[in-house]
């Protein structure tokens, strides 16, 4: 039996991953035990075998979480971009100090009995910063221009060094913005990319704080779950020591997002999008890349959608929405 620990598994991506794991296991492995480790257990959450309610700053719970020696640990828990920018101390504590404490607990177990799990870290395209070319190659340098981006770089370095020392077998997945996120908007600067689709389809007004010309990279929650499932069984010797991988995604403008929504839902739904520019959000987003080559990810077998219409179709299917244009 493959044992998987989802840290931050109560969130949107975590629930998608947990559902996939419960339904089909890892590639080539149909029996999987899934444990959630989160600040809360969702009422209508994914099927799972166990749940540990708490945070990474609780050392006793961390020890409990790894006592079952999970084979794969997926690190999703984080303070999101807007939160990390607004609350400097909290962002660094949650995104770096707490993560270091968790990895230290694994290291202690490694020294005690040789425990060495696969650890998959949810990084972000925010690790890149300007000046940016139109398309980011796989070997582009990291120069983040937000606290969140800097914190994600630190997390990547943890994964690299703990793997180099043999305490874990880790890799970092640089995720594009996951769109369309179900549920409610959060404080992520990228939240509006989902909001302008989700809210209008649900009969609600959506605030768009960015210009229509803003270009960004997207992948569906289904694709994100697939990234993590694939990473769980990837032969990490293929990484040749470079443990961070930029994931593929769809590059498009907000205008193209709205056009895809109009094609399936019509002008009445589009009319629910209200443009109210927010310089604080724009300042964060404008430092993010707009397109990736992602040749390395494709060569390693990672897959995502190729058009925003496909991303939108996944959301409609997963949420059971049938709009009429």
mmCIF file of C-alpha atoms in Angstrom:
data_model
loop_
_atom_site.group_PDB
_atom_site.id
_atom_site.type_symbol
_atom_site.label_atom_id
_atom_site.label_comp_id
_atom_site.label_asym_id
_atom_site.label_seq_id
_atom_site.Cartn_x
_atom_site.Cartn_y
_atom_site.Cartn_z
ATOM 1 C CA UNK A 1 0.000 0.000 0.000
ATOM 2 C CA UNK A 2 1.278 3.438 -0.945
ATOM 3 C CA UNK A 3 0.829 5.929 1.905
ATOM 4 C CA UNK A 4 0.424 9.600 0.991
ATOM 5 C CA UNK A 5 0.357 12.608 3.299
ATOM 6 C CA UNK A 6 -1.286 15.749 1.925
ATOM 7 C CA UNK A 7 -0.097 18.771 3.890
ATOM 8 C CA UNK A 8 -2.663 21.453 3.187
ATOM 9 C CA UNK A 9 -4.964 18.809 1.744
ATOM 10 C CA UNK A 10 -8.178 20.560 2.775
ATOM 11 C CA UNK A 11 -7.717 23.272 0.148
ATOM 12 C CA UNK A 12 -9.009 23.248 -3.407
ATOM 13 C CA UNK A 13 -6.036 21.555 -5.072
ATOM 14 C CA UNK A 14 -5.658 19.182 -2.152
ATOM 15 C CA UNK A 15 -9.248 18.024 -2.506
ATOM 16 C CA UNK A 16 -8.799 17.438 -6.244
ATOM 17 C CA UNK A 17 -5.643 15.421 -5.613
ATOM 18 C CA UNK A 18 -7.244 13.446 -2.788
ATOM 19 C CA UNK A 19 -10.243 12.565 -4.973
ATOM 20 C CA UNK A 20 -7.990 11.343 -7.765
ATOM 21 C CA UNK A 21 -5.883 9.315 -5.370
ATOM 22 C CA UNK A 22 -8.939 7.781 -3.740
ATOM 23 C CA UNK A 23 -10.466 6.901 -7.109
ATOM 24 C CA UNK A 24 -7.447 5.567 -8.981
ATOM 25 C CA UNK A 25 -4.359 5.696 -6.763
ATOM 26 C CA UNK A 26 -0.996 6.626 -8.191
ATOM 27 C CA UNK A 27 -0.132 5.689 -11.772
ATOM 28 C CA UNK A 28 0.331 1.930 -11.810
ATOM 29 C CA UNK A 29 -0.766 1.601 -8.163
ATOM 30 C CA UNK A 30 -4.443 1.241 -7.323
ATOM 31 C CA UNK A 31 -4.201 0.944 -3.526
ATOM 32 C CA UNK A 32 -3.398 4.183 -1.741
ATOM 33 C CA UNK A 33 -3.885 5.405 1.818
ATOM 34 C CA UNK A 34 -4.406 9.169 1.955
ATOM 35 C CA UNK A 35 -3.971 11.235 5.115
ATOM 36 C CA UNK A 36 -4.815 14.941 5.298
ATOM 37 C CA UNK A 37 -2.817 17.295 7.508
ATOM 38 C CA UNK A 38 -4.508 20.658 7.590
ATOM 39 C CA UNK A 39 -5.820 23.517 9.666
ATOM 40 C CA UNK A 40 -9.314 22.189 9.058
ATOM 41 C CA UNK A 41 -11.107 19.176 7.656
ATOM 42 C CA UNK A 42 -13.701 20.251 5.048
ATOM 43 C CA UNK A 43 -17.267 19.180 5.748
ATOM 44 C CA UNK A 44 -17.744 17.963 2.190
ATOM 45 C CA UNK A 45 -14.127 17.087 1.680
ATOM 46 C CA UNK A 46 -12.448 14.321 -0.283
ATOM 47 C CA UNK A 47 -12.472 10.667 0.649
ATOM 48 C CA UNK A 48 -9.527 9.883 2.857
ATOM 49 C CA UNK A 49 -8.447 7.447 5.523
ATOM 50 C CA UNK A 50 -7.390 9.863 8.234
ATOM 51 C CA UNK A 51 -7.109 13.525 9.097
ATOM 52 C CA UNK A 52 -4.759 15.466 11.348
ATOM 53 C CA UNK A 53 -6.126 18.870 12.243
ATOM 54 C CA UNK A 54 -3.501 21.485 12.995
ATOM 55 C CA UNK A 55 -0.557 23.361 11.551
ATOM 56 C CA UNK A 56 3.095 22.814 10.738
ATOM 57 C CA UNK A 57 4.056 24.981 13.708
ATOM 58 C CA UNK A 58 2.782 22.258 16.054
ATOM 59 C CA UNK A 59 5.786 19.928 16.378
ATOM 60 C CA UNK A 60 3.796 17.193 18.098
ATOM 61 C CA UNK A 61 1.353 17.051 15.194
ATOM 62 C CA UNK A 62 4.233 17.048 12.697
ATOM 63 C CA UNK A 63 5.773 14.034 14.438
ATOM 64 C CA UNK A 64 2.351 12.366 14.434
ATOM 65 C CA UNK A 65 1.887 13.088 10.731
ATOM 66 C CA UNK A 66 5.087 11.317 9.718
ATOM 67 C CA UNK A 67 4.928 8.541 12.324
ATOM 68 C CA UNK A 68 3.149 6.321 9.791
ATOM 69 C CA UNK A 69 6.107 6.884 7.449
ATOM 70 C CA UNK A 70 4.175 8.104 4.381
ATOM 71 C CA UNK A 71 5.831 7.176 1.093
ATOM 72 C CA UNK A 72 4.857 10.471 -0.569
ATOM 73 C CA UNK A 73 4.396 13.869 1.091
ATOM 74 C CA UNK A 74 2.748 16.663 -0.896
ATOM 75 C CA UNK A 75 3.417 20.119 0.573
ATOM 76 C CA UNK A 76 0.556 22.420 -0.442
ATOM 77 C CA UNK A 77 0.164 24.512 2.715
ATOM 78 C CA UNK A 78 1.137 28.165 2.271
ATOM 79 C CA UNK A 79 0.224 31.756 2.928
ATOM 80 C CA UNK A 80 -0.985 32.974 -0.473
ATOM 81 C CA UNK A 81 0.547 35.870 -2.428
ATOM 82 C CA UNK A 82 -1.671 38.699 -1.186
ATOM 83 C CA UNK A 83 -1.429 37.543 2.434
ATOM 84 C CA UNK A 84 2.354 37.191 2.234
ATOM 85 C CA UNK A 85 2.698 40.705 0.833
ATOM 86 C CA UNK A 86 0.410 42.294 3.414
ATOM 87 C CA UNK A 87 1.710 40.439 6.470
ATOM 88 C CA UNK A 88 5.487 40.168 6.034
ATOM 89 C CA UNK A 89 6.218 38.263 9.248
ATOM 90 C CA UNK A 90 3.378 35.784 8.842
ATOM 91 C CA UNK A 91 4.326 35.037 5.232
ATOM 92 C CA UNK A 92 7.933 34.232 6.067
ATOM 93 C CA UNK A 93 6.961 32.178 9.115
ATOM 94 C CA UNK A 94 4.347 30.061 7.349
ATOM 95 C CA UNK A 95 6.108 29.688 4.008
ATOM 96 C CA UNK A 96 9.675 29.142 5.216
ATOM 97 C CA UNK A 97 10.096 28.636 8.979
ATOM 98 C CA UNK A 98 7.226 26.151 9.336
ATOM 99 C CA UNK A 99 8.337 24.283 6.227
ATOM 100 C CA UNK A 100 11.907 24.058 7.564
ATOM 101 C CA UNK A 101 10.614 22.643 10.863
ATOM 102 C CA UNK A 102 8.646 20.009 8.989
ATOM 103 C CA UNK A 103 11.665 18.989 6.904
ATOM 104 C CA UNK A 104 13.784 18.886 10.046
ATOM 105 C CA UNK A 105 11.368 16.358 11.564
ATOM 106 C CA UNK A 106 11.833 14.207 8.465
ATOM 107 C CA UNK A 107 15.601 14.576 8.745
ATOM 108 C CA UNK A 108 15.521 13.379 12.346
ATOM 109 C CA UNK A 109 13.533 10.329 11.248
ATOM 110 C CA UNK A 110 15.990 9.740 8.419
ATOM 111 C CA UNK A 111 18.879 9.695 10.844
ATOM 112 C CA UNK A 112 16.969 7.373 13.180
ATOM 113 C CA UNK A 113 15.827 4.729 10.702
ATOM 114 C CA UNK A 114 16.743 5.796 7.156
ATOM 115 C CA UNK A 115 13.278 7.168 6.350
ATOM 116 C CA UNK A 116 13.457 9.017 2.987
ATOM 117 C CA UNK A 117 10.060 9.959 1.491
ATOM 118 C CA UNK A 118 9.247 11.497 -1.865
ATOM 119 C CA UNK A 119 8.439 15.149 -1.026
ATOM 120 C CA UNK A 120 6.655 17.282 -3.622
ATOM 121 C CA UNK A 121 6.605 21.028 -2.958
ATOM 122 C CA UNK A 122 4.003 23.330 -4.499
ATOM 123 C CA UNK A 123 6.122 26.217 -5.761
ATOM 124 C CA UNK A 124 4.957 29.014 -8.049
ATOM 125 C CA UNK A 125 5.720 31.007 -11.182
ATOM 126 C CA UNK A 126 6.125 33.919 -8.733
ATOM 127 C CA UNK A 127 9.758 32.780 -8.304
ATOM 128 C CA UNK A 128 10.471 34.688 -11.523
ATOM 129 C CA UNK A 129 10.657 38.465 -11.759
ATOM 130 C CA UNK A 130 11.514 41.173 -14.263
ATOM 131 C CA UNK A 131 12.921 42.074 -16.555
ATOM 132 C CA UNK A 132 11.100 39.200 -18.229
ATOM 133 C CA UNK A 133 11.264 37.969 -21.820
ATOM 134 C CA UNK A 134 7.980 37.210 -23.591
ATOM 135 C CA UNK A 135 8.500 33.463 -23.126
ATOM 136 C CA UNK A 136 10.420 32.124 -20.106
ATOM 137 C CA UNK A 137 12.928 29.352 -20.932
ATOM 138 C CA UNK A 138 13.551 26.519 -18.487
ATOM 139 C CA UNK A 139 16.944 27.906 -17.472
ATOM 140 C CA UNK A 140 15.738 31.447 -16.726
ATOM 141 C CA UNK A 141 17.045 32.856 -13.429
ATOM 142 C CA UNK A 142 14.890 33.385 -10.342
ATOM 143 C CA UNK A 143 14.588 37.050 -9.341
ATOM 144 C CA UNK A 144 11.222 37.308 -7.529
ATOM 145 C CA UNK A 145 9.728 40.723 -6.866
ATOM 146 C CA UNK A 146 7.266 39.789 -4.146
ATOM 147 C CA UNK A 147 7.595 38.331 -0.653
ATOM 148 C CA UNK A 148 5.625 35.279 -1.766
ATOM 149 C CA UNK A 149 7.984 34.676 -4.685
ATOM 150 C CA UNK A 150 11.044 34.978 -2.483
ATOM 151 C CA UNK A 151 9.533 32.570 0.026
ATOM 152 C CA UNK A 152 8.862 30.021 -2.699
ATOM 153 C CA UNK A 153 12.490 30.239 -3.839
ATOM 154 C CA UNK A 154 13.588 29.472 -0.281
ATOM 155 C CA UNK A 155 11.272 26.458 -0.263
ATOM 156 C CA UNK A 156 12.816 25.230 -3.511
ATOM 157 C CA UNK A 157 16.278 25.531 -1.986
ATOM 158 C CA UNK A 158 15.170 23.495 1.032
ATOM 159 C CA UNK A 159 13.923 20.731 -1.282
ATOM 160 C CA UNK A 160 17.141 20.788 -3.284
ATOM 161 C CA UNK A 161 19.517 20.656 -0.331
ATOM 162 C CA UNK A 162 17.594 18.111 1.758
ATOM 163 C CA UNK A 163 17.473 15.923 -1.377
ATOM 164 C CA UNK A 164 21.200 16.406 -2.015
ATOM 165 C CA UNK A 165 21.914 15.189 1.512
ATOM 166 C CA UNK A 166 19.645 12.160 1.069
ATOM 167 C CA UNK A 167 17.088 13.096 3.741
ATOM 168 C CA UNK A 168 14.262 13.255 1.194
ATOM 169 C CA UNK A 169 13.747 12.531 -2.495
ATOM 170 C CA UNK A 170 12.149 15.823 -3.412
ATOM 171 C CA UNK A 171 11.073 18.012 -6.264
ATOM 172 C CA UNK A 172 9.436 21.414 -6.591
ATOM 173 C CA UNK A 173 6.634 22.055 -9.075
ATOM 174 C CA UNK A 174 6.389 25.671 -10.229
ATOM 175 C CA UNK A 175 2.654 25.917 -10.723
ATOM 176 C CA UNK A 176 0.927 28.349 -13.059
ATOM 177 C CA UNK A 177 -2.187 30.044 -11.691
ATOM 178 C CA UNK A 178 -4.801 27.377 -11.068
ATOM 179 C CA UNK A 179 -7.970 28.431 -12.870
ATOM 180 C CA UNK A 180 -10.900 28.140 -12.424
ATOM 181 C CA UNK A 181 -10.753 27.674 -8.661
ATOM 182 C CA UNK A 182 -14.084 26.543 -7.169
ATOM 183 C CA UNK A 183 -15.332 27.989 -3.904
ATOM 184 C CA UNK A 184 -14.837 31.538 -2.709
ATOM 185 C CA UNK A 185 -12.242 34.153 -3.612
ATOM 186 C CA UNK A 186 -9.168 34.347 -1.377
ATOM 187 C CA UNK A 187 -6.403 36.907 -0.858
ATOM 188 C CA UNK A 188 -4.179 35.612 -3.644
ATOM 189 C CA UNK A 189 -3.338 38.312 -6.178
ATOM 190 C CA UNK A 190 -4.307 35.795 -8.849
ATOM 191 C CA UNK A 191 -7.791 35.274 -7.395
ATOM 192 C CA UNK A 192 -9.475 37.506 -9.973
ATOM 193 C CA UNK A 193 -8.478 35.190 -12.838
ATOM 194 C CA UNK A 194 -10.914 32.645 -11.423
ATOM 195 C CA UNK A 195 -13.385 35.182 -10.060
ATOM 196 C CA UNK A 196 -14.222 36.679 -13.458
ATOM 197 C CA UNK A 197 -15.299 33.206 -14.599
ATOM 198 C CA UNK A 198 -16.739 31.637 -11.454
ATOM 199 C CA UNK A 199 -18.850 34.499 -10.091
ATOM 200 C CA UNK A 200 -20.592 35.484 -13.359
ATOM 201 C CA UNK A 201 -21.488 31.844 -14.029
ATOM 202 C CA UNK A 202 -23.014 31.703 -10.538
ATOM 203 C CA UNK A 203 -25.100 34.835 -11.110
ATOM 204 C CA UNK A 204 -22.826 37.100 -9.058
ATOM 205 C CA UNK A 205 -20.877 40.253 -9.799
ATOM 206 C CA UNK A 206 -17.116 39.841 -10.266
ATOM 207 C CA UNK A 207 -14.571 42.607 -9.711
ATOM 208 C CA UNK A 208 -11.767 42.751 -12.269
ATOM 209 C CA UNK A 209 -8.823 44.759 -10.816
ATOM 210 C CA UNK A 210 -6.520 44.295 -13.834
ATOM 211 C CA UNK A 211 -6.567 45.545 -17.448
ATOM 212 C CA UNK A 212 -7.994 43.246 -20.125
ATOM 213 C CA UNK A 213 -4.548 43.174 -21.729
ATOM 214 C CA UNK A 214 -2.994 41.413 -18.705
ATOM 215 C CA UNK A 215 -1.477 38.137 -19.897
ATOM 216 C CA UNK A 216 -0.960 35.208 -17.574
ATOM 217 C CA UNK A 217 -0.497 31.412 -17.422
ATOM 218 C CA UNK A 218 -3.241 29.015 -16.337
ATOM 219 C CA UNK A 219 -3.876 25.332 -15.709
ATOM 220 C CA UNK A 220 -7.040 23.703 -14.387
ATOM 221 C CA UNK A 221 -7.326 22.137 -10.915
ATOM 222 C CA UNK A 222 -7.594 18.799 -12.723
ATOM 223 C CA UNK A 223 -4.278 19.428 -14.475
ATOM 224 C CA UNK A 224 -2.679 20.493 -11.169
ATOM 225 C CA UNK A 225 -3.803 17.259 -9.531
ATOM 226 C CA UNK A 226 -2.288 15.421 -12.475
ATOM 227 C CA UNK A 227 1.029 17.246 -11.980
ATOM 228 C CA UNK A 228 1.293 15.974 -8.410
ATOM 229 C CA UNK A 229 0.189 12.444 -9.228
ATOM 230 C CA UNK A 230 2.789 12.237 -11.993
ATOM 231 C CA UNK A 231 5.502 13.719 -9.745
ATOM 232 C CA UNK A 232 4.791 11.079 -7.083
ATOM 233 C CA UNK A 233 6.161 8.314 -9.292
ATOM 234 C CA UNK A 234 8.624 10.230 -11.486
ATOM 235 C CA UNK A 235 12.156 8.830 -11.725
ATOM 236 C CA UNK A 236 14.006 11.713 -10.067
ATOM 237 C CA UNK A 237 17.346 10.602 -11.483
ATOM 238 C CA UNK A 238 16.079 12.199 -14.703
ATOM 239 C CA UNK A 239 16.217 15.597 -12.970
ATOM 240 C CA UNK A 240 20.036 15.457 -12.834
ATOM 241 C CA UNK A 241 20.075 17.385 -9.562
ATOM 242 C CA UNK A 242 17.850 20.240 -10.781
ATOM 243 C CA UNK A 243 14.859 19.633 -8.542
ATOM 244 C CA UNK A 244 12.592 22.551 -9.573
ATOM 245 C CA UNK A 245 10.419 22.101 -12.664
ATOM 246 C CA UNK A 246 8.302 24.776 -14.354
ATOM 247 C CA UNK A 247 4.913 23.264 -15.154
ATOM 248 C CA UNK A 248 3.143 23.749 -18.493
ATOM 249 C CA UNK A 249 0.044 25.903 -18.850
ATOM 250 C CA UNK A 250 -2.099 28.081 -21.101
ATOM 251 C CA UNK A 251 -0.866 31.618 -21.743
ATOM 252 C CA UNK A 252 -3.643 34.079 -22.542
ATOM 253 C CA UNK A 253 -4.902 37.579 -21.816
ATOM 254 C CA UNK A 254 -7.853 38.426 -19.596
ATOM 255 C CA UNK A 255 -9.635 39.520 -22.784
ATOM 256 C CA UNK A 256 -9.168 35.993 -24.152
ATOM 257 C CA UNK A 257 -10.516 34.518 -20.915
ATOM 258 C CA UNK A 258 -13.610 36.696 -21.210
ATOM 259 C CA UNK A 259 -14.000 35.773 -24.879
ATOM 260 C CA UNK A 260 -13.979 32.056 -23.990
ATOM 261 C CA UNK A 261 -16.617 32.683 -21.320
ATOM 262 C CA UNK A 262 -18.766 34.691 -23.747
ATOM 263 C CA UNK A 263 -18.670 31.827 -26.247
ATOM 264 C CA UNK A 264 -20.318 29.411 -23.801
ATOM 265 C CA UNK A 265 -22.376 31.735 -21.569
ATOM 266 C CA UNK A 266 -23.285 34.839 -23.583
ATOM 267 C CA UNK A 267 -23.212 38.598 -23.032
ATOM 268 C CA UNK A 268 -25.575 38.614 -20.050
ATOM 269 C CA UNK A 269 -23.033 36.645 -18.016
ATOM 270 C CA UNK A 270 -20.157 38.829 -19.224
ATOM 271 C CA UNK A 271 -22.058 41.928 -18.058
ATOM 272 C CA UNK A 272 -21.553 40.786 -14.452
ATOM 273 C CA UNK A 273 -17.814 41.567 -14.703
ATOM 274 C CA UNK A 274 -17.115 45.027 -13.213
ATOM 275 C CA UNK A 275 -13.787 46.722 -13.901
ATOM 276 C CA UNK A 276 -12.330 48.387 -10.810
ATOM 277 C CA UNK A 277 -8.548 48.690 -11.145
ATOM 278 C CA UNK A 278 -6.464 47.917 -8.059
ATOM 279 C CA UNK A 279 -2.866 49.219 -8.268
ATOM 280 C CA UNK A 280 -1.729 46.955 -5.392
ATOM 281 C CA UNK A 281 -2.859 43.805 -7.208
ATOM 282 C CA UNK A 282 -1.480 45.075 -10.513
ATOM 283 C CA UNK A 283 1.916 45.761 -8.914
ATOM 284 C CA UNK A 284 2.217 42.126 -7.848
ATOM 285 C CA UNK A 285 0.860 40.545 -11.028
ATOM 286 C CA UNK A 286 2.915 42.671 -13.423
ATOM 287 C CA UNK A 287 6.113 41.087 -12.043
ATOM 288 C CA UNK A 288 4.888 37.587 -12.944
ATOM 289 C CA UNK A 289 5.825 35.831 -16.208
ATOM 290 C CA UNK A 290 3.355 35.562 -19.076
ATOM 291 C CA UNK A 291 4.401 32.409 -20.953
ATOM 292 C CA UNK A 292 6.697 29.413 -20.536
ATOM 293 C CA UNK A 293 8.485 27.044 -22.868
ATOM 294 C CA UNK A 294 8.150 24.232 -20.276
ATOM 295 C CA UNK A 295 10.082 21.903 -22.598
ATOM 296 C CA UNK A 296 11.594 20.081 -19.639
ATOM 297 C CA UNK A 297 8.205 19.430 -18.022
ATOM 298 C CA UNK A 298 6.766 18.125 -21.290
ATOM 299 C CA UNK A 299 9.792 15.857 -21.799
ATOM 300 C CA UNK A 300 9.269 14.464 -18.289
ATOM 301 C CA UNK A 301 5.618 13.676 -19.036
ATOM 302 C CA UNK A 302 3.737 16.542 -17.363
ATOM 303 C CA UNK A 303 0.592 17.631 -19.241
ATOM 304 C CA UNK A 304 -1.842 20.547 -19.081
ATOM 305 C CA UNK A 305 -4.534 22.132 -21.245
ATOM 306 C CA UNK A 306 -3.550 23.862 -24.495
ATOM 307 C CA UNK A 307 -6.295 26.532 -24.699
ATOM 308 C CA UNK A 308 -8.300 28.514 -22.159
ATOM 309 C CA UNK A 309 -11.469 27.084 -23.687
ATOM 310 C CA UNK A 310 -10.246 23.675 -22.469
ATOM 311 C CA UNK A 311 -9.560 25.094 -18.986
ATOM 312 C CA UNK A 312 -13.082 26.523 -18.896
ATOM 313 C CA UNK A 313 -14.592 23.248 -20.131
ATOM 314 C CA UNK A 314 -12.904 21.378 -17.261
ATOM 315 C CA UNK A 315 -14.441 23.769 -14.736
ATOM 316 C CA UNK A 316 -17.917 23.440 -16.247
ATOM 317 C CA UNK A 317 -17.668 19.656 -16.260
ATOM 318 C CA UNK A 318 -16.222 19.312 -12.758
ATOM 319 C CA UNK A 319 -18.757 21.694 -11.233
ATOM 320 C CA UNK A 320 -21.734 20.389 -13.239
ATOM 321 C CA UNK A 321 -22.475 23.793 -14.805
ATOM 322 C CA UNK A 322 -24.372 23.880 -18.124
ATOM 323 C CA UNK A 323 -24.520 27.483 -19.355
ATOM 324 C CA UNK A 324 -26.417 28.413 -22.493
ATOM 325 C CA UNK A 325 -25.028 31.098 -24.803
#
